[in-house]
Short mmCIF file of C-alpha atoms in Angstrom, two decimals:
data_model
loop_
_atom_site.label_atom_id
_atom_site.label_comp_id
_atom_site.label_asym_id
_atom_site.label_seq_id
_atom_site.Cartn_x
_atom_site.Cartn_y
_atom_site.Cartn_z
CA TYR W 1 0.00 0.00 0.00
CA VAL W 2 1.32 3.43 -0.93
CA TYR W 3 -0.11 6.79 0.11
CA GLY W 4 1.27 10.15 -0.97
CA ARG W 5 0.04 13.71 -0.64
CA ASN W 6 1.22 17.14 -1.78
CA ASP W 7 -0.26 20.48 -0.71
CA LEU W 8 0.50 23.91 -2.13
CA ASN W 9 -0.28 27.38 -0.80
CA GLN W 10 0.77 30.18 -3.12
CA VAL W 11 0.87 33.91 -2.34
CA THR W 12 1.04 36.49 -5.15
CA GLU W 13 1.46 40.13 -4.21
CA GLY W 14 0.92 43.29 -6.22
CA LEU W 15 -2.13 42.27 -8.26
CA VAL W 16 -4.77 44.88 -9.08
CA ASN W 17 -8.44 44.43 -8.12
CA LEU W 18 -10.18 45.79 -11.22
CA GLN W 19 -13.51 46.18 -9.43
CA ARG W 20 -11.89 48.42 -6.83
CA VAL W 21 -10.23 50.45 -9.58
CA SER W 22 -13.69 51.00 -11.08
CA ASP W 23 -15.08 51.95 -7.66
CA ALA W 24 -12.17 54.30 -6.93
CA LEU W 25 -12.82 56.18 -10.19
CA SER W 26 -16.58 56.50 -9.63
CA ASP W 27 -18.65 59.35 -8.19
CA GLY W 28 -19.76 57.04 -5.39
CA CYS W 29 -16.19 56.91 -4.08
CA ILE W 30 -15.85 60.69 -4.13
CA THR W 31 -19.19 61.24 -2.35
CA GLY W 32 -18.49 58.54 0.22
CA ALA W 33 -21.35 56.32 -0.94
CA ILE W 34 -18.91 53.37 -1.20
CA ALA W 35 -17.73 52.59 2.30
CA GLY W 36 -13.94 52.59 2.76
CA CYS W 37 -13.30 53.65 -0.84
CA VAL W 38 -10.20 55.77 -1.56
CA PRO W 39 -10.58 57.97 -4.68
CA LEU W 40 -7.91 57.31 -7.32
CA ASN W 41 -6.18 59.97 -9.41
CA VAL W 42 -4.51 58.13 -12.29
CA PHE W 43 -3.19 61.21 -14.11
CA GLY W 44 -0.60 62.64 -11.78
CA GLY W 45 1.97 59.85 -11.40
CA ALA W 46 3.17 58.17 -8.23
CA ASN W 47 3.97 59.94 -4.97
CA LEU W 48 5.42 57.39 -2.59
CA GLY W 49 7.59 59.64 -0.50
CA THR W 50 9.82 60.59 -3.44
CA ASN W 51 8.77 64.24 -3.52
CA LEU W 52 8.23 64.07 -7.28
CA GLY W 53 4.84 65.75 -7.14
CA GLY W 54 2.80 62.67 -8.04
CA THR W 55 -0.81 62.17 -7.04
CA ILE W 56 -1.05 58.37 -6.61
CA THR W 57 -0.57 57.84 -2.89
CA GLN W 58 0.09 54.73 -0.86
CA PRO W 59 -3.50 54.65 0.51
CA MET W 60 -4.77 54.65 -3.09
CA LEU W 61 -2.54 51.67 -3.90
CA ASP W 62 -3.52 49.88 -0.70
CA TYR W 63 -7.17 50.12 -1.75
CA ILE W 64 -6.80 48.82 -5.34
CA LEU W 65 -4.05 46.20 -4.81
CA PHE W 66 -4.63 42.75 -3.33
CA THR W 67 -2.61 39.69 -2.35
CA ALA W 68 -3.86 36.52 -3.98
CA GLN W 69 -4.11 33.35 -1.87
CA ASP W 70 -4.18 30.20 -4.05
CA SER W 71 -4.16 26.61 -2.84
CA GLY W 72 -3.82 23.26 -4.56
CA GLY W 73 -2.74 19.70 -4.08
CA ASN W 74 -3.01 16.07 -5.06
CA ASP W 75 -2.90 12.67 -3.42
CA LEU W 76 -2.31 9.08 -4.47
CA ARG W 77 -3.67 5.85 -2.94
CA ASN W 78 -2.33 2.61 -4.36
CA TYR W 79 -2.80 -1.09 -3.52
CA THR W 80 -0.74 -3.73 -5.33
CA GLY W 81 -0.31 -7.46 -5.04
CA ASN W 82 2.08 -9.69 -7.04
CA ILE W 83 2.86 -13.36 -7.38
CA THR W 84 5.81 -14.98 -9.17
CA SER W 85 6.56 -18.61 -9.82
CA GLU W 86 8.25 -21.14 -12.07
CA LEU W 87 5.45 -23.15 -13.70
CA PHE W 88 7.35 -26.10 -15.18
CA ASP W 89 10.62 -27.05 -16.85
CA LEU W 90 11.37 -27.16 -20.57
CA PRO W 91 14.55 -28.59 -22.13
CA ALA W 92 15.98 -25.04 -22.31
CA GLY W 93 15.04 -24.15 -18.71
CA PRO W 94 12.12 -23.31 -16.42
CA VAL W 95 9.09 -21.28 -17.56
CA GLY W 96 8.67 -18.18 -15.40
CA PHE W 97 5.33 -16.60 -14.57
CA ALA W 98 4.26 -13.38 -12.82
CA ALA W 99 0.83 -11.85 -12.25
CA GLY W 100 -0.67 -9.09 -10.17
CA TYR W 101 -3.48 -6.71 -9.33
CA GLU W 102 -3.35 -2.96 -8.75
CA TRP W 103 -5.95 -0.46 -7.53
CA ARG W 104 -5.02 3.20 -7.85
CA GLN W 105 -6.81 6.46 -7.08
CA THR W 106 -5.47 9.92 -7.83
CA THR W 107 -7.15 13.18 -6.90
CA GLY W 108 -6.15 16.76 -7.56
CA PHE W 109 -7.48 20.24 -6.94
CA ASP W 110 -6.64 23.88 -7.59
CA ARG W 111 -8.48 26.66 -5.76
CA PRO W 112 -7.59 30.13 -7.09
CA ASP W 113 -8.19 33.26 -5.06
CA ALA W 114 -11.83 34.40 -5.18
CA ILE W 115 -10.93 37.60 -7.06
CA ILE W 116 -9.01 35.59 -9.66
CA GLN W 117 -12.02 33.30 -10.11
CA THR W 118 -14.31 36.29 -10.81
CA GLY W 119 -11.88 37.69 -13.39
CA GLN W 120 -11.52 41.02 -11.55
CA THR W 121 -7.72 40.82 -11.59
CA SER W 122 -4.88 42.34 -13.56
CA GLY W 123 -3.45 38.82 -13.85
CA ASN W 124 -4.88 35.84 -15.71
CA ALA W 125 -8.29 34.65 -14.49
CA ARG W 126 -8.92 30.96 -13.94
CA GLN W 127 -11.59 28.67 -12.53
CA PRO W 128 -11.12 25.96 -9.88
CA THR W 129 -10.00 22.45 -10.76
CA ASN W 130 -11.21 19.39 -8.90
CA GLY W 131 -11.06 15.80 -10.15
CA LYS W 132 -10.59 12.15 -9.24
CA ILE W 133 -9.49 9.14 -11.33
CA LYS W 134 -9.80 5.49 -10.22
CA VAL W 135 -8.31 2.52 -12.04
CA LYS W 136 -8.21 -1.25 -11.48
CA GLU W 137 -5.56 -3.27 -13.34
CA PHE W 138 -4.75 -6.95 -13.82
CA TYR W 139 -1.50 -7.99 -15.46
CA ALA W 140 0.43 -11.16 -16.26
CA GLU W 141 3.78 -12.07 -17.82
CA ILE W 142 5.32 -15.33 -18.95
CA ALA W 143 8.99 -15.99 -19.83
CA VAL W 144 9.64 -19.02 -22.03
CA PRO W 145 13.16 -20.37 -22.71
CA ILE W 146 12.91 -21.82 -26.22
CA LEU W 147 16.48 -22.93 -26.97
CA SER W 148 19.67 -23.23 -24.97
CA GLY W 149 23.22 -24.51 -25.50
CA MET W 150 22.84 -25.12 -29.23
CA THR W 151 25.01 -24.12 -32.15
CA GLY W 152 23.76 -20.75 -33.36
CA ALA W 153 21.49 -20.43 -30.33
CA GLU W 154 23.27 -20.44 -27.03
CA ARG W 155 20.08 -18.84 -25.74
CA LEU W 156 16.68 -17.98 -27.24
CA ASP W 157 14.04 -16.59 -24.87
CA LEU W 158 10.50 -15.38 -25.46
CA SER W 159 8.53 -13.10 -23.11
CA ILE W 160 4.84 -12.19 -23.37
CA SER W 161 3.00 -9.79 -21.09
CA SER W 162 -0.41 -8.14 -20.99
CA ARG W 163 -2.23 -5.61 -18.80
CA ARG W 164 -5.94 -4.87 -18.61
CA SER W 165 -6.93 -1.49 -17.15
CA ASP W 166 -10.41 -0.42 -16.06
CA TYR W 167 -10.78 3.37 -15.63
CA ASP W 168 -13.85 4.99 -14.15
CA THR W 169 -13.38 7.94 -16.52
CA PHE W 170 -13.35 6.27 -19.94
CA GLY W 171 -13.63 2.47 -19.65
CA THR W 172 -11.29 -0.46 -20.23
CA THR W 173 -8.22 -1.06 -22.35
CA THR W 174 -5.85 -4.01 -22.83
CA ASN W 175 -2.23 -3.62 -23.88
CA SER W 176 0.35 -6.34 -24.55
CA LYS W 177 4.05 -6.77 -25.27
CA VAL W 178 6.12 -9.47 -26.95
CA GLY W 179 9.90 -9.62 -26.56
CA LEU W 180 12.57 -11.92 -27.97
CA GLU W 181 16.22 -12.33 -26.94
CA TRP W 182 18.63 -14.39 -29.05
CA GLN W 183 22.25 -15.11 -28.23
CA PRO W 184 23.74 -16.85 -31.28
CA PHE W 185 27.17 -17.05 -29.60
CA GLY W 186 28.76 -15.82 -26.41
CA ASP W 187 29.86 -12.39 -27.65
CA LEU W 188 26.53 -11.25 -29.14
CA LEU W 189 23.00 -10.75 -27.79
CA VAL W 190 20.23 -9.67 -30.19
CA ARG W 191 16.91 -8.41 -28.80
CA GLY W 192 13.65 -6.94 -30.01
CA THR W 193 10.18 -5.99 -28.70
CA VAL W 194 6.77 -5.10 -30.05
CA ALA W 195 4.52 -3.36 -27.53
CA GLU W 196 1.18 -1.60 -27.21
CA GLY W 197 0.70 1.27 -24.79
CA PHE W 198 -1.68 3.97 -23.70
CA ARG W 199 -1.79 7.10 -21.57
CA ALA W 200 -4.99 8.09 -19.86
CA PRO W 201 -5.97 11.78 -19.69
CA SER W 202 -4.59 13.41 -16.56
CA ILE W 203 -6.64 15.27 -13.98
CA ILE W 204 -5.51 18.58 -15.47
CA GLN W 205 -6.51 17.48 -18.99
CA ALA W 206 -9.88 16.07 -17.90
CA PHE W 207 -10.96 18.40 -15.07
CA ARG W 208 -8.99 21.64 -15.33
CA GLY W 209 -11.01 24.84 -14.88
CA GLN W 210 -11.01 27.37 -17.68
CA ALA W 211 -8.24 29.96 -17.62
CA ASP W 212 -6.99 32.97 -19.57
CA SER W 213 -4.08 32.91 -21.98
CA PHE W 214 -2.67 35.65 -24.22
CA PRO W 215 -0.77 34.14 -27.19
CA THR W 216 0.66 36.20 -30.05
CA LEU W 217 -1.74 35.79 -33.00
CA THR W 218 -2.64 37.43 -36.29
CA ASP W 219 -6.37 37.88 -36.97
CA PRO W 220 -7.05 36.86 -40.61
CA CYS W 221 -10.07 39.20 -40.66
CA ASN W 222 -7.98 42.37 -40.38
CA GLY W 223 -9.57 44.99 -42.62
CA GLY W 224 -13.05 43.54 -42.14
CA ALA W 225 -15.30 41.71 -44.60
CA ALA W 226 -14.73 44.21 -47.41
CA ALA W 227 -10.97 43.64 -47.38
CA ASN W 228 -11.34 39.83 -47.23
CA PRO W 229 -14.00 38.87 -49.80
CA ASN W 230 -12.53 35.36 -50.17
CA LEU W 231 -12.84 34.59 -46.45
CA PRO W 232 -16.47 33.73 -45.65
CA GLY W 233 -15.78 33.65 -41.92
CA CYS W 234 -15.04 37.38 -41.96
CA ALA W 235 -18.59 38.26 -43.04
CA GLY W 236 -20.05 40.71 -40.59
CA VAL W 237 -16.70 42.07 -39.44
CA PRO W 238 -16.90 45.87 -39.90
CA ALA W 239 -14.81 47.49 -42.62
CA GLY W 240 -11.65 49.07 -41.41
CA TYR W 241 -11.28 46.77 -38.40
CA GLN W 242 -7.63 46.34 -37.45
CA GLN W 243 -6.26 44.13 -34.71
CA ALA W 244 -5.06 46.50 -31.99
CA ASN W 245 -2.91 44.10 -29.95
CA PRO W 246 -0.68 41.24 -31.22
CA GLN W 247 -1.71 39.25 -28.12
CA ILE W 248 -5.29 37.98 -28.25
CA ARG W 249 -7.10 36.80 -25.12
CA ILE W 250 -8.15 33.16 -25.38
CA THR W 251 -9.58 30.63 -22.94
CA VAL W 252 -7.85 27.30 -22.31
CA GLY W 253 -9.22 24.41 -20.29
CA SER W 254 -10.01 20.73 -20.00
CA ASN W 255 -12.27 18.30 -21.82
CA PRO W 256 -14.02 15.50 -19.86
CA ASN W 257 -14.71 13.62 -23.13
CA LEU W 258 -11.05 12.92 -23.89
CA ILE W 259 -10.03 9.34 -24.64
CA PRO W 260 -6.58 7.83 -23.95
CA GLU W 261 -3.59 8.26 -26.20
CA THR W 262 -2.50 4.91 -27.64
CA SER W 263 0.89 3.81 -28.91
CA ASP W 264 2.69 1.07 -30.81
CA SER W 265 6.40 0.65 -30.04
CA TYR W 266 9.03 -1.30 -31.96
CA THR W 267 12.61 -1.79 -30.75
CA PHE W 268 15.49 -3.80 -32.14
CA GLY W 269 19.07 -3.90 -30.96
CA PHE W 270 22.11 -5.84 -29.91
CA ILE W 271 24.88 -5.99 -27.31
CA TYR W 272 28.32 -6.98 -28.62
CA SER W 273 31.24 -7.74 -26.29
CA PRO W 274 33.95 -9.22 -28.52
CA SER W 275 36.12 -11.74 -26.77
CA TRP W 276 39.03 -10.77 -29.04
CA VAL W 277 39.05 -7.19 -27.62
CA ASP W 278 39.01 -7.42 -23.85
CA GLY W 279 37.17 -4.51 -22.22
CA LEU W 280 35.17 -3.41 -25.29
CA ASP W 281 31.35 -3.27 -25.21
CA LEU W 282 28.96 -1.96 -27.87
CA THR W 283 25.20 -1.52 -27.48
CA VAL W 284 22.91 -0.35 -30.30
CA ASP W 285 19.11 0.03 -30.09
CA LEU W 286 16.79 1.20 -32.87
CA TYR W 287 13.30 2.34 -31.92
CA GLN W 288 10.08 3.60 -33.43
CA ILE W 289 7.14 4.82 -31.37
CA GLU W 290 3.81 5.76 -32.96
CA LEU W 291 1.11 7.60 -31.00
CA ASP W 292 -2.55 8.02 -31.93
CA ASN W 293 -5.29 10.18 -30.41
CA THR W 294 -2.64 12.50 -28.99
CA ILE W 295 -4.06 14.96 -26.49
CA GLY W 296 -3.55 18.62 -27.25
CA ALA W 297 -5.23 21.83 -28.25
CA ILE W 298 -6.40 22.56 -31.79
CA GLY W 299 -4.45 25.80 -31.65
CA ALA W 300 -5.75 29.34 -31.56
CA ASN W 301 -4.21 30.19 -34.93
CA VAL W 302 -5.83 27.13 -36.57
CA ILE W 303 -9.20 28.07 -35.06
CA LEU W 304 -8.95 31.60 -36.45
CA GLN W 305 -7.82 30.42 -39.89
CA GLY W 306 -10.36 27.58 -40.03
CA CYS W 307 -13.26 29.89 -39.21
CA ALA W 308 -12.16 32.57 -41.67
CA SER W 309 -11.55 30.23 -44.61
CA SER W 310 -13.92 27.31 -44.09
CA LEU W 311 -16.46 28.40 -41.42
CA VAL W 312 -15.24 25.64 -39.07
CA PHE W 313 -14.58 26.41 -35.39
CA CYS W 314 -16.49 29.72 -35.66
CA ASN W 315 -18.54 28.69 -32.62
CA LEU W 316 -15.32 28.86 -30.59
CA ILE W 317 -14.75 32.56 -31.37
CA GLN W 318 -16.53 35.53 -29.78
CA ARG W 319 -16.16 38.91 -31.49
CA GLY W 320 -17.13 42.35 -30.25
CA PRO W 321 -19.20 44.95 -32.13
CA ALA W 322 -16.06 46.50 -33.64
CA GLY W 323 -14.90 43.10 -34.95
CA GLN W 324 -12.26 42.46 -32.30
CA VAL W 325 -11.81 38.97 -30.85
CA LEU W 326 -13.12 39.08 -27.29
CA ASP W 327 -12.54 35.41 -26.54
CA LEU W 328 -11.48 32.18 -28.24
CA LEU W 329 -12.00 28.75 -26.68
CA ASN W 330 -8.97 26.49 -27.20
CA GLY W 331 -9.67 23.40 -25.09
CA GLY W 332 -8.05 20.00 -25.17
CA VAL W 333 -8.98 17.43 -27.83
CA ASN W 334 -7.62 14.14 -29.15
CA ALA W 335 -6.07 16.18 -31.90
CA GLY W 336 -3.83 13.93 -33.97
CA SER W 337 -0.88 11.56 -33.98
CA ALA W 338 2.86 11.59 -33.37
CA LYS W 339 5.89 9.52 -34.32
CA VAL W 340 9.42 9.27 -32.94
CA LYS W 341 12.15 7.27 -34.62
CA GLY W 342 15.87 7.00 -33.92
CA VAL W 343 18.80 5.01 -32.59
CA ASP W 344 20.66 4.96 -29.27
CA PHE W 345 24.17 3.57 -28.86
CA LEU W 346 26.74 3.06 -26.13
CA LEU W 347 30.41 2.30 -26.75
CA SER W 348 32.74 1.70 -23.82
CA TYR W 349 36.32 0.54 -23.55
CA THR W 350 38.30 -0.27 -20.41
CA PHE W 351 42.01 0.04 -21.10
CA PRO W 352 44.49 -2.49 -19.73
CA GLU W 353 45.86 -1.64 -16.30
CA THR W 354 48.84 0.72 -16.26
CA ASP W 355 51.31 1.89 -13.63
CA PHE W 356 49.22 5.08 -13.44
CA GLY W 357 45.93 3.32 -12.71
CA TYR W 358 42.87 2.34 -14.76
CA PHE W 359 41.45 4.30 -17.69
CA LYS W 360 38.00 3.93 -19.26
CA ALA W 361 36.24 5.73 -22.12
CA VAL W 362 32.45 5.75 -22.55
CA TRP W 363 30.62 7.25 -25.53
CA ASP W 364 26.84 7.43 -25.14
CA GLY W 365 24.94 8.83 -28.11
CA ALA W 366 21.46 9.30 -29.52
CA TYR W 367 20.39 10.08 -33.09
CA GLN W 368 16.78 10.94 -33.82
CA ASP W 369 15.58 10.71 -37.41
CA GLU W 370 11.98 11.79 -36.82
CA ASN W 371 9.97 13.59 -34.17
CA SER W 372 6.77 14.41 -36.00
CA VAL W 373 3.13 15.23 -35.36
CA VAL W 374 -0.02 15.33 -37.44
CA ASN W 375 -2.47 17.88 -36.06
CA PHE W 376 -5.38 19.98 -37.19
CA GLY W 377 -4.28 22.69 -39.60
CA VAL W 378 -5.29 24.73 -42.60
CA ASP W 379 -3.85 23.81 -45.99
CA ALA W 380 -2.71 26.17 -48.76
CA ASN W 381 -6.30 26.42 -50.04
CA GLY W 382 -7.63 27.43 -46.63
CA ASN W 383 -9.29 24.09 -45.95
CA LEU W 384 -9.10 22.21 -42.66
CA ALA W 385 -6.64 19.34 -42.99
CA GLY W 386 -4.24 17.17 -41.06
CA VAL W 387 -0.86 18.88 -41.23
CA TYR W 388 2.34 16.80 -40.97
CA GLN W 389 5.31 18.46 -39.29
CA ASN W 390 8.67 16.84 -38.51
CA PHE W 391 10.29 18.97 -35.82
CA ILE W 392 13.56 17.06 -35.46
CA GLY W 393 16.54 19.27 -36.09
CA THR W 394 14.51 22.42 -35.43
CA ASN W 395 14.35 24.91 -32.58
CA GLN W 396 10.86 26.02 -31.57
CA GLY W 397 12.11 28.64 -29.16
CA ASP W 398 11.19 26.91 -25.91
CA PHE W 399 11.60 23.41 -27.42
CA ALA W 400 14.97 22.43 -28.88
CA LEU W 401 14.94 19.12 -30.80
CA ALA W 402 18.53 18.40 -31.77
CA ARG W 403 19.07 15.55 -34.21
CA TRP W 404 22.27 14.44 -32.46
CA LYS W 405 23.11 14.31 -28.75
CA SER W 406 26.02 12.49 -27.19
CA ASN W 407 28.12 12.27 -24.03
CA MET W 408 31.78 11.27 -23.85
CA ASP W 409 33.32 10.43 -20.46
CA LEU W 410 37.00 9.72 -19.82
CA ASN W 411 37.48 8.09 -16.42
CA TRP W 412 40.66 7.52 -14.40
CA SER W 413 41.00 5.61 -11.13
CA TYR W 414 44.07 4.95 -9.02
CA GLY W 415 43.71 3.53 -5.54
CA ASP W 416 41.33 5.83 -3.65
CA TRP W 417 41.44 8.53 -6.33
CA ASP W 418 38.97 8.92 -9.22
CA ALA W 419 38.66 11.59 -11.87
CA THR W 420 36.29 12.16 -14.80
CA TRP W 421 36.33 14.52 -17.76
CA GLY W 422 32.94 14.62 -19.43
CA MET W 423 31.85 16.21 -22.69
CA ARG W 424 28.18 16.79 -23.58
CA TYR W 425 27.41 17.55 -27.22
CA ILE W 426 24.14 19.04 -28.57
CA HIS W 427 23.85 19.36 -32.32
CA GLY W 428 22.76 22.61 -33.97
CA GLN W 429 19.20 23.28 -35.13
CA ARG W 430 17.24 25.43 -37.54
CA GLU W 431 14.94 28.16 -36.30
CA ALA W 432 12.16 29.18 -38.68
CA CYS W 433 11.79 32.77 -39.84
CA ASP W 434 8.17 32.59 -40.92
CA ALA W 435 5.43 35.18 -40.86
CA GLN W 436 4.20 34.12 -37.43
CA SER W 437 7.60 34.58 -35.82
CA TYR W 438 8.35 37.83 -37.65
CA GLY W 439 7.07 39.85 -34.70
CA GLN W 440 9.99 38.54 -32.63
CA TYR W 441 12.58 40.04 -34.98
CA THR W 442 13.76 43.64 -35.05
CA LEU W 443 14.95 45.30 -38.24
CA PRO W 444 17.86 47.73 -38.07
CA PRO W 445 16.73 51.35 -37.70
CA GLY W 446 15.65 52.78 -41.01
CA ALA W 447 15.72 49.43 -42.80
CA ALA W 448 13.38 49.21 -45.78
CA ASN W 449 11.41 46.32 -47.21
CA GLY W 450 13.73 43.76 -48.76
CA THR W 451 16.23 43.98 -45.88
CA PRO W 452 17.27 40.53 -44.59
CA TYR W 453 15.94 40.11 -41.05
CA CYS W 454 16.76 36.48 -40.34
CA ASN W 455 20.54 36.80 -40.38
CA LEU W 456 20.88 37.58 -36.68
CA GLY W 457 23.78 37.19 -34.30
CA PRO W 458 27.02 35.19 -34.37
CA ASP W 459 25.18 31.87 -34.18
CA ASN W 460 23.74 32.24 -37.68
CA THR W 461 26.13 30.26 -39.85
CA GLY W 462 23.87 29.33 -42.72
CA GLY W 463 20.42 29.37 -44.22
CA THR W 464 18.36 31.53 -46.50
CA ASP W 465 17.68 35.03 -45.27
CA ALA W 466 14.04 36.03 -45.15
CA THR W 467 13.24 39.43 -46.66
CA LEU W 468 10.36 41.82 -46.50
CA PRO W 469 9.04 42.27 -50.02
CA GLY W 470 5.86 44.27 -50.23
CA GLY W 471 5.73 44.90 -46.52
CA GLY W 472 5.79 41.30 -45.25
CA PRO W 473 8.20 38.37 -44.90
CA ASP W 474 8.40 35.92 -47.77
CA GLY W 475 8.00 33.03 -45.33
CA VAL W 476 9.21 30.30 -47.73
CA ASN W 477 11.55 27.84 -46.01
CA ASP W 478 13.62 30.61 -44.48
CA PHE W 479 15.62 29.82 -41.39
CA ARG W 480 18.57 30.76 -39.25
CA LYS W 481 20.98 28.22 -37.84
CA LEU W 482 21.70 27.82 -34.13
CA GLY W 483 25.17 26.36 -33.69
CA SER W 484 26.10 23.18 -31.86
CA VAL W 485 27.22 23.26 -28.23
CA THR W 486 29.72 21.16 -26.30
CA TYR W 487 29.86 21.38 -22.50
CA HIS W 488 32.92 20.24 -20.56
CA ASP W 489 32.58 18.92 -16.98
CA VAL W 490 35.37 17.82 -14.63
CA GLN W 491 35.22 15.91 -11.36
CA LEU W 492 37.79 14.66 -8.84
CA SER W 493 37.03 12.43 -5.85
CA TYR W 494 38.91 10.78 -3.02
CA HIS W 495 37.73 7.84 -0.91
CA VAL W 496 38.74 7.73 2.76
CA SER W 497 38.68 4.02 3.50
CA ASP W 498 38.78 4.30 7.28
CA TRP W 499 35.62 6.42 7.26
CA ASP W 500 34.03 4.74 4.22
CA THR W 501 33.46 8.29 2.95
CA ARG W 502 34.03 9.87 -0.47
CA PHE W 503 34.81 13.55 -1.02
CA THR W 504 34.05 14.91 -4.49
CA PHE W 505 34.78 18.26 -6.13
CA GLY W 506 33.59 19.13 -9.62
CA VAL W 507 32.75 21.90 -12.04
CA ASN W 508 30.05 21.64 -14.70
CA ASN W 509 30.48 23.77 -17.84
CA ILE W 510 34.03 24.65 -16.87
CA THR W 511 34.56 26.60 -20.11
CA ASP W 512 31.50 28.79 -19.37
CA LYS W 513 29.86 27.89 -22.67
CA GLY W 514 26.60 29.73 -23.31
CA PRO W 515 23.57 28.37 -25.19
CA PRO W 516 22.72 29.54 -28.72
CA MET W 517 20.23 32.38 -28.71
CA SER W 518 16.72 31.66 -29.93
CA GLN W 519 14.75 34.60 -31.29
CA THR W 520 11.35 32.93 -30.78
CA ALA W 521 11.68 31.80 -27.15
CA PHE W 522 8.97 33.24 -24.92
CA ALA W 523 10.80 33.98 -21.66
CA ASN W 524 14.42 32.82 -21.83
CA SER W 525 16.43 32.93 -25.04
CA PHE W 526 16.95 29.14 -24.93
CA ASP W 527 15.34 25.86 -23.90
CA SER W 528 16.47 25.37 -20.30
CA THR W 529 15.54 21.65 -20.39
CA VAL W 530 18.20 21.04 -23.07
CA TYR W 531 20.88 23.66 -22.45
CA GLU W 532 22.71 24.65 -19.28
CA VAL W 533 21.76 27.87 -17.56
CA PRO W 534 24.71 30.18 -18.46
CA GLY W 535 27.67 30.08 -16.11
CA ARG W 536 29.98 27.61 -14.41
CA PHE W 537 28.57 25.34 -11.71
CA PRO W 538 31.12 24.24 -9.07
CA TYR W 539 30.04 21.81 -6.39
CA ILE W 540 31.34 19.78 -3.45
CA ARG W 541 29.75 16.49 -2.42
CA VAL W 542 30.38 14.21 0.55
CA THR W 543 28.91 10.69 0.66
CA THR W 544 29.32 8.16 3.43
CA ASP W 545 28.09 4.64 4.19
CA PHE W 546 26.99 3.56 7.65
#
């Protein structure tokens, strides 16, 4: 039995209560009809003891500002039971069997401050979240030794497993896996698996309350119906309408009708330890994972384009009398599919012992050929269609998908001393310079249309420069290149035998290598899950055994 619980209390200071701002600017505040109200003068600037002659005083701020008190949490309750046994013997060995039962319940909640729930806040409004998911699962696995001790088959083993899951939110599902291991001779092991999988919608995806978001979008109905005669979804938008703000308010939230994501996985690989090269080991694994019914949002841009061109999704858009988008609902759906394909490898070599100790080299690498999705989109003719995008080798601002990644470690040990020099390599990527990302780029002062705007910074070492013909970017396969990065880490440790204690000193990113700068990242200029935060990171660690 496992029980776990997390609780969160979050305090946010400095938010503005919009209702109190309205009250403070009203006649009722001036006449005293609103009890406790402090009239607000927004035209004279701040006067917080700086003697600058402002008219906004601290009592005014105390009246209109509030401190938000949010709370949230989740808990897990889990019962499991397992049984393992050897059923009977075959000529190649005993048949192994395992089975079990699991009952699991997860709950989660988010309670925003009351003012945030009403939307009377200068921050993003959101509604409460509260949900519970229960699941009962039965699973079984059998391991069958087929051949053993034969020429061309020192070992051949088959494993079959299956799991049946019963969710109270969407129903039942059964997923199975078949694996095969073949050792034709002592130096080589070949292995492969075929597996089904699924991922149930999370509490956030199924029960999350609606919340505000403000993405950067371009309204296709700019200019109104008269300026867009070929876009039927712009009918009724007044002539001369122009989008006033590049950020459009939308509403994001959950969908209780979501179904699970499903997957099919295929792996094939081998482990080779040649007896004629003592200390050498090579592991290679190829994989392909295909996902269907992937959970995600349609996308605010797709909703706008789909409504304008094909009259789909128009029920998700609310416009004001002047034509402006007041709200757009972009909830979760089972939007498409995804595919990941690549190869992982590990090469290690332990050198023969020397008078200076032991040396070992380990090269761990990963190459990804595809990381693609098929989601809702709008084709070149303005029709709703499934759009295929392979993101591998590209930088999406906050998501860096390098085609190559690898680590190289050189280890030395001598008595109680150990040292490691590690190198971490991240291959370069392309960053698109399309019309949507144009707003992130800044032309040189006085630059005219036709000026390249994608050739930015020292990291741009190739690619076609986008230009601005006719007042807009050409947007055809233009990109800038973000260079590759190699981090160097060093570590030295000493083991005190009498204390059974190890002292370690190390420095990560000892060369102070910075990440390549992305022009489309939202907050940072790089993906912090892939690249190091700039700067060296020294550390000291002490470990001891009792």
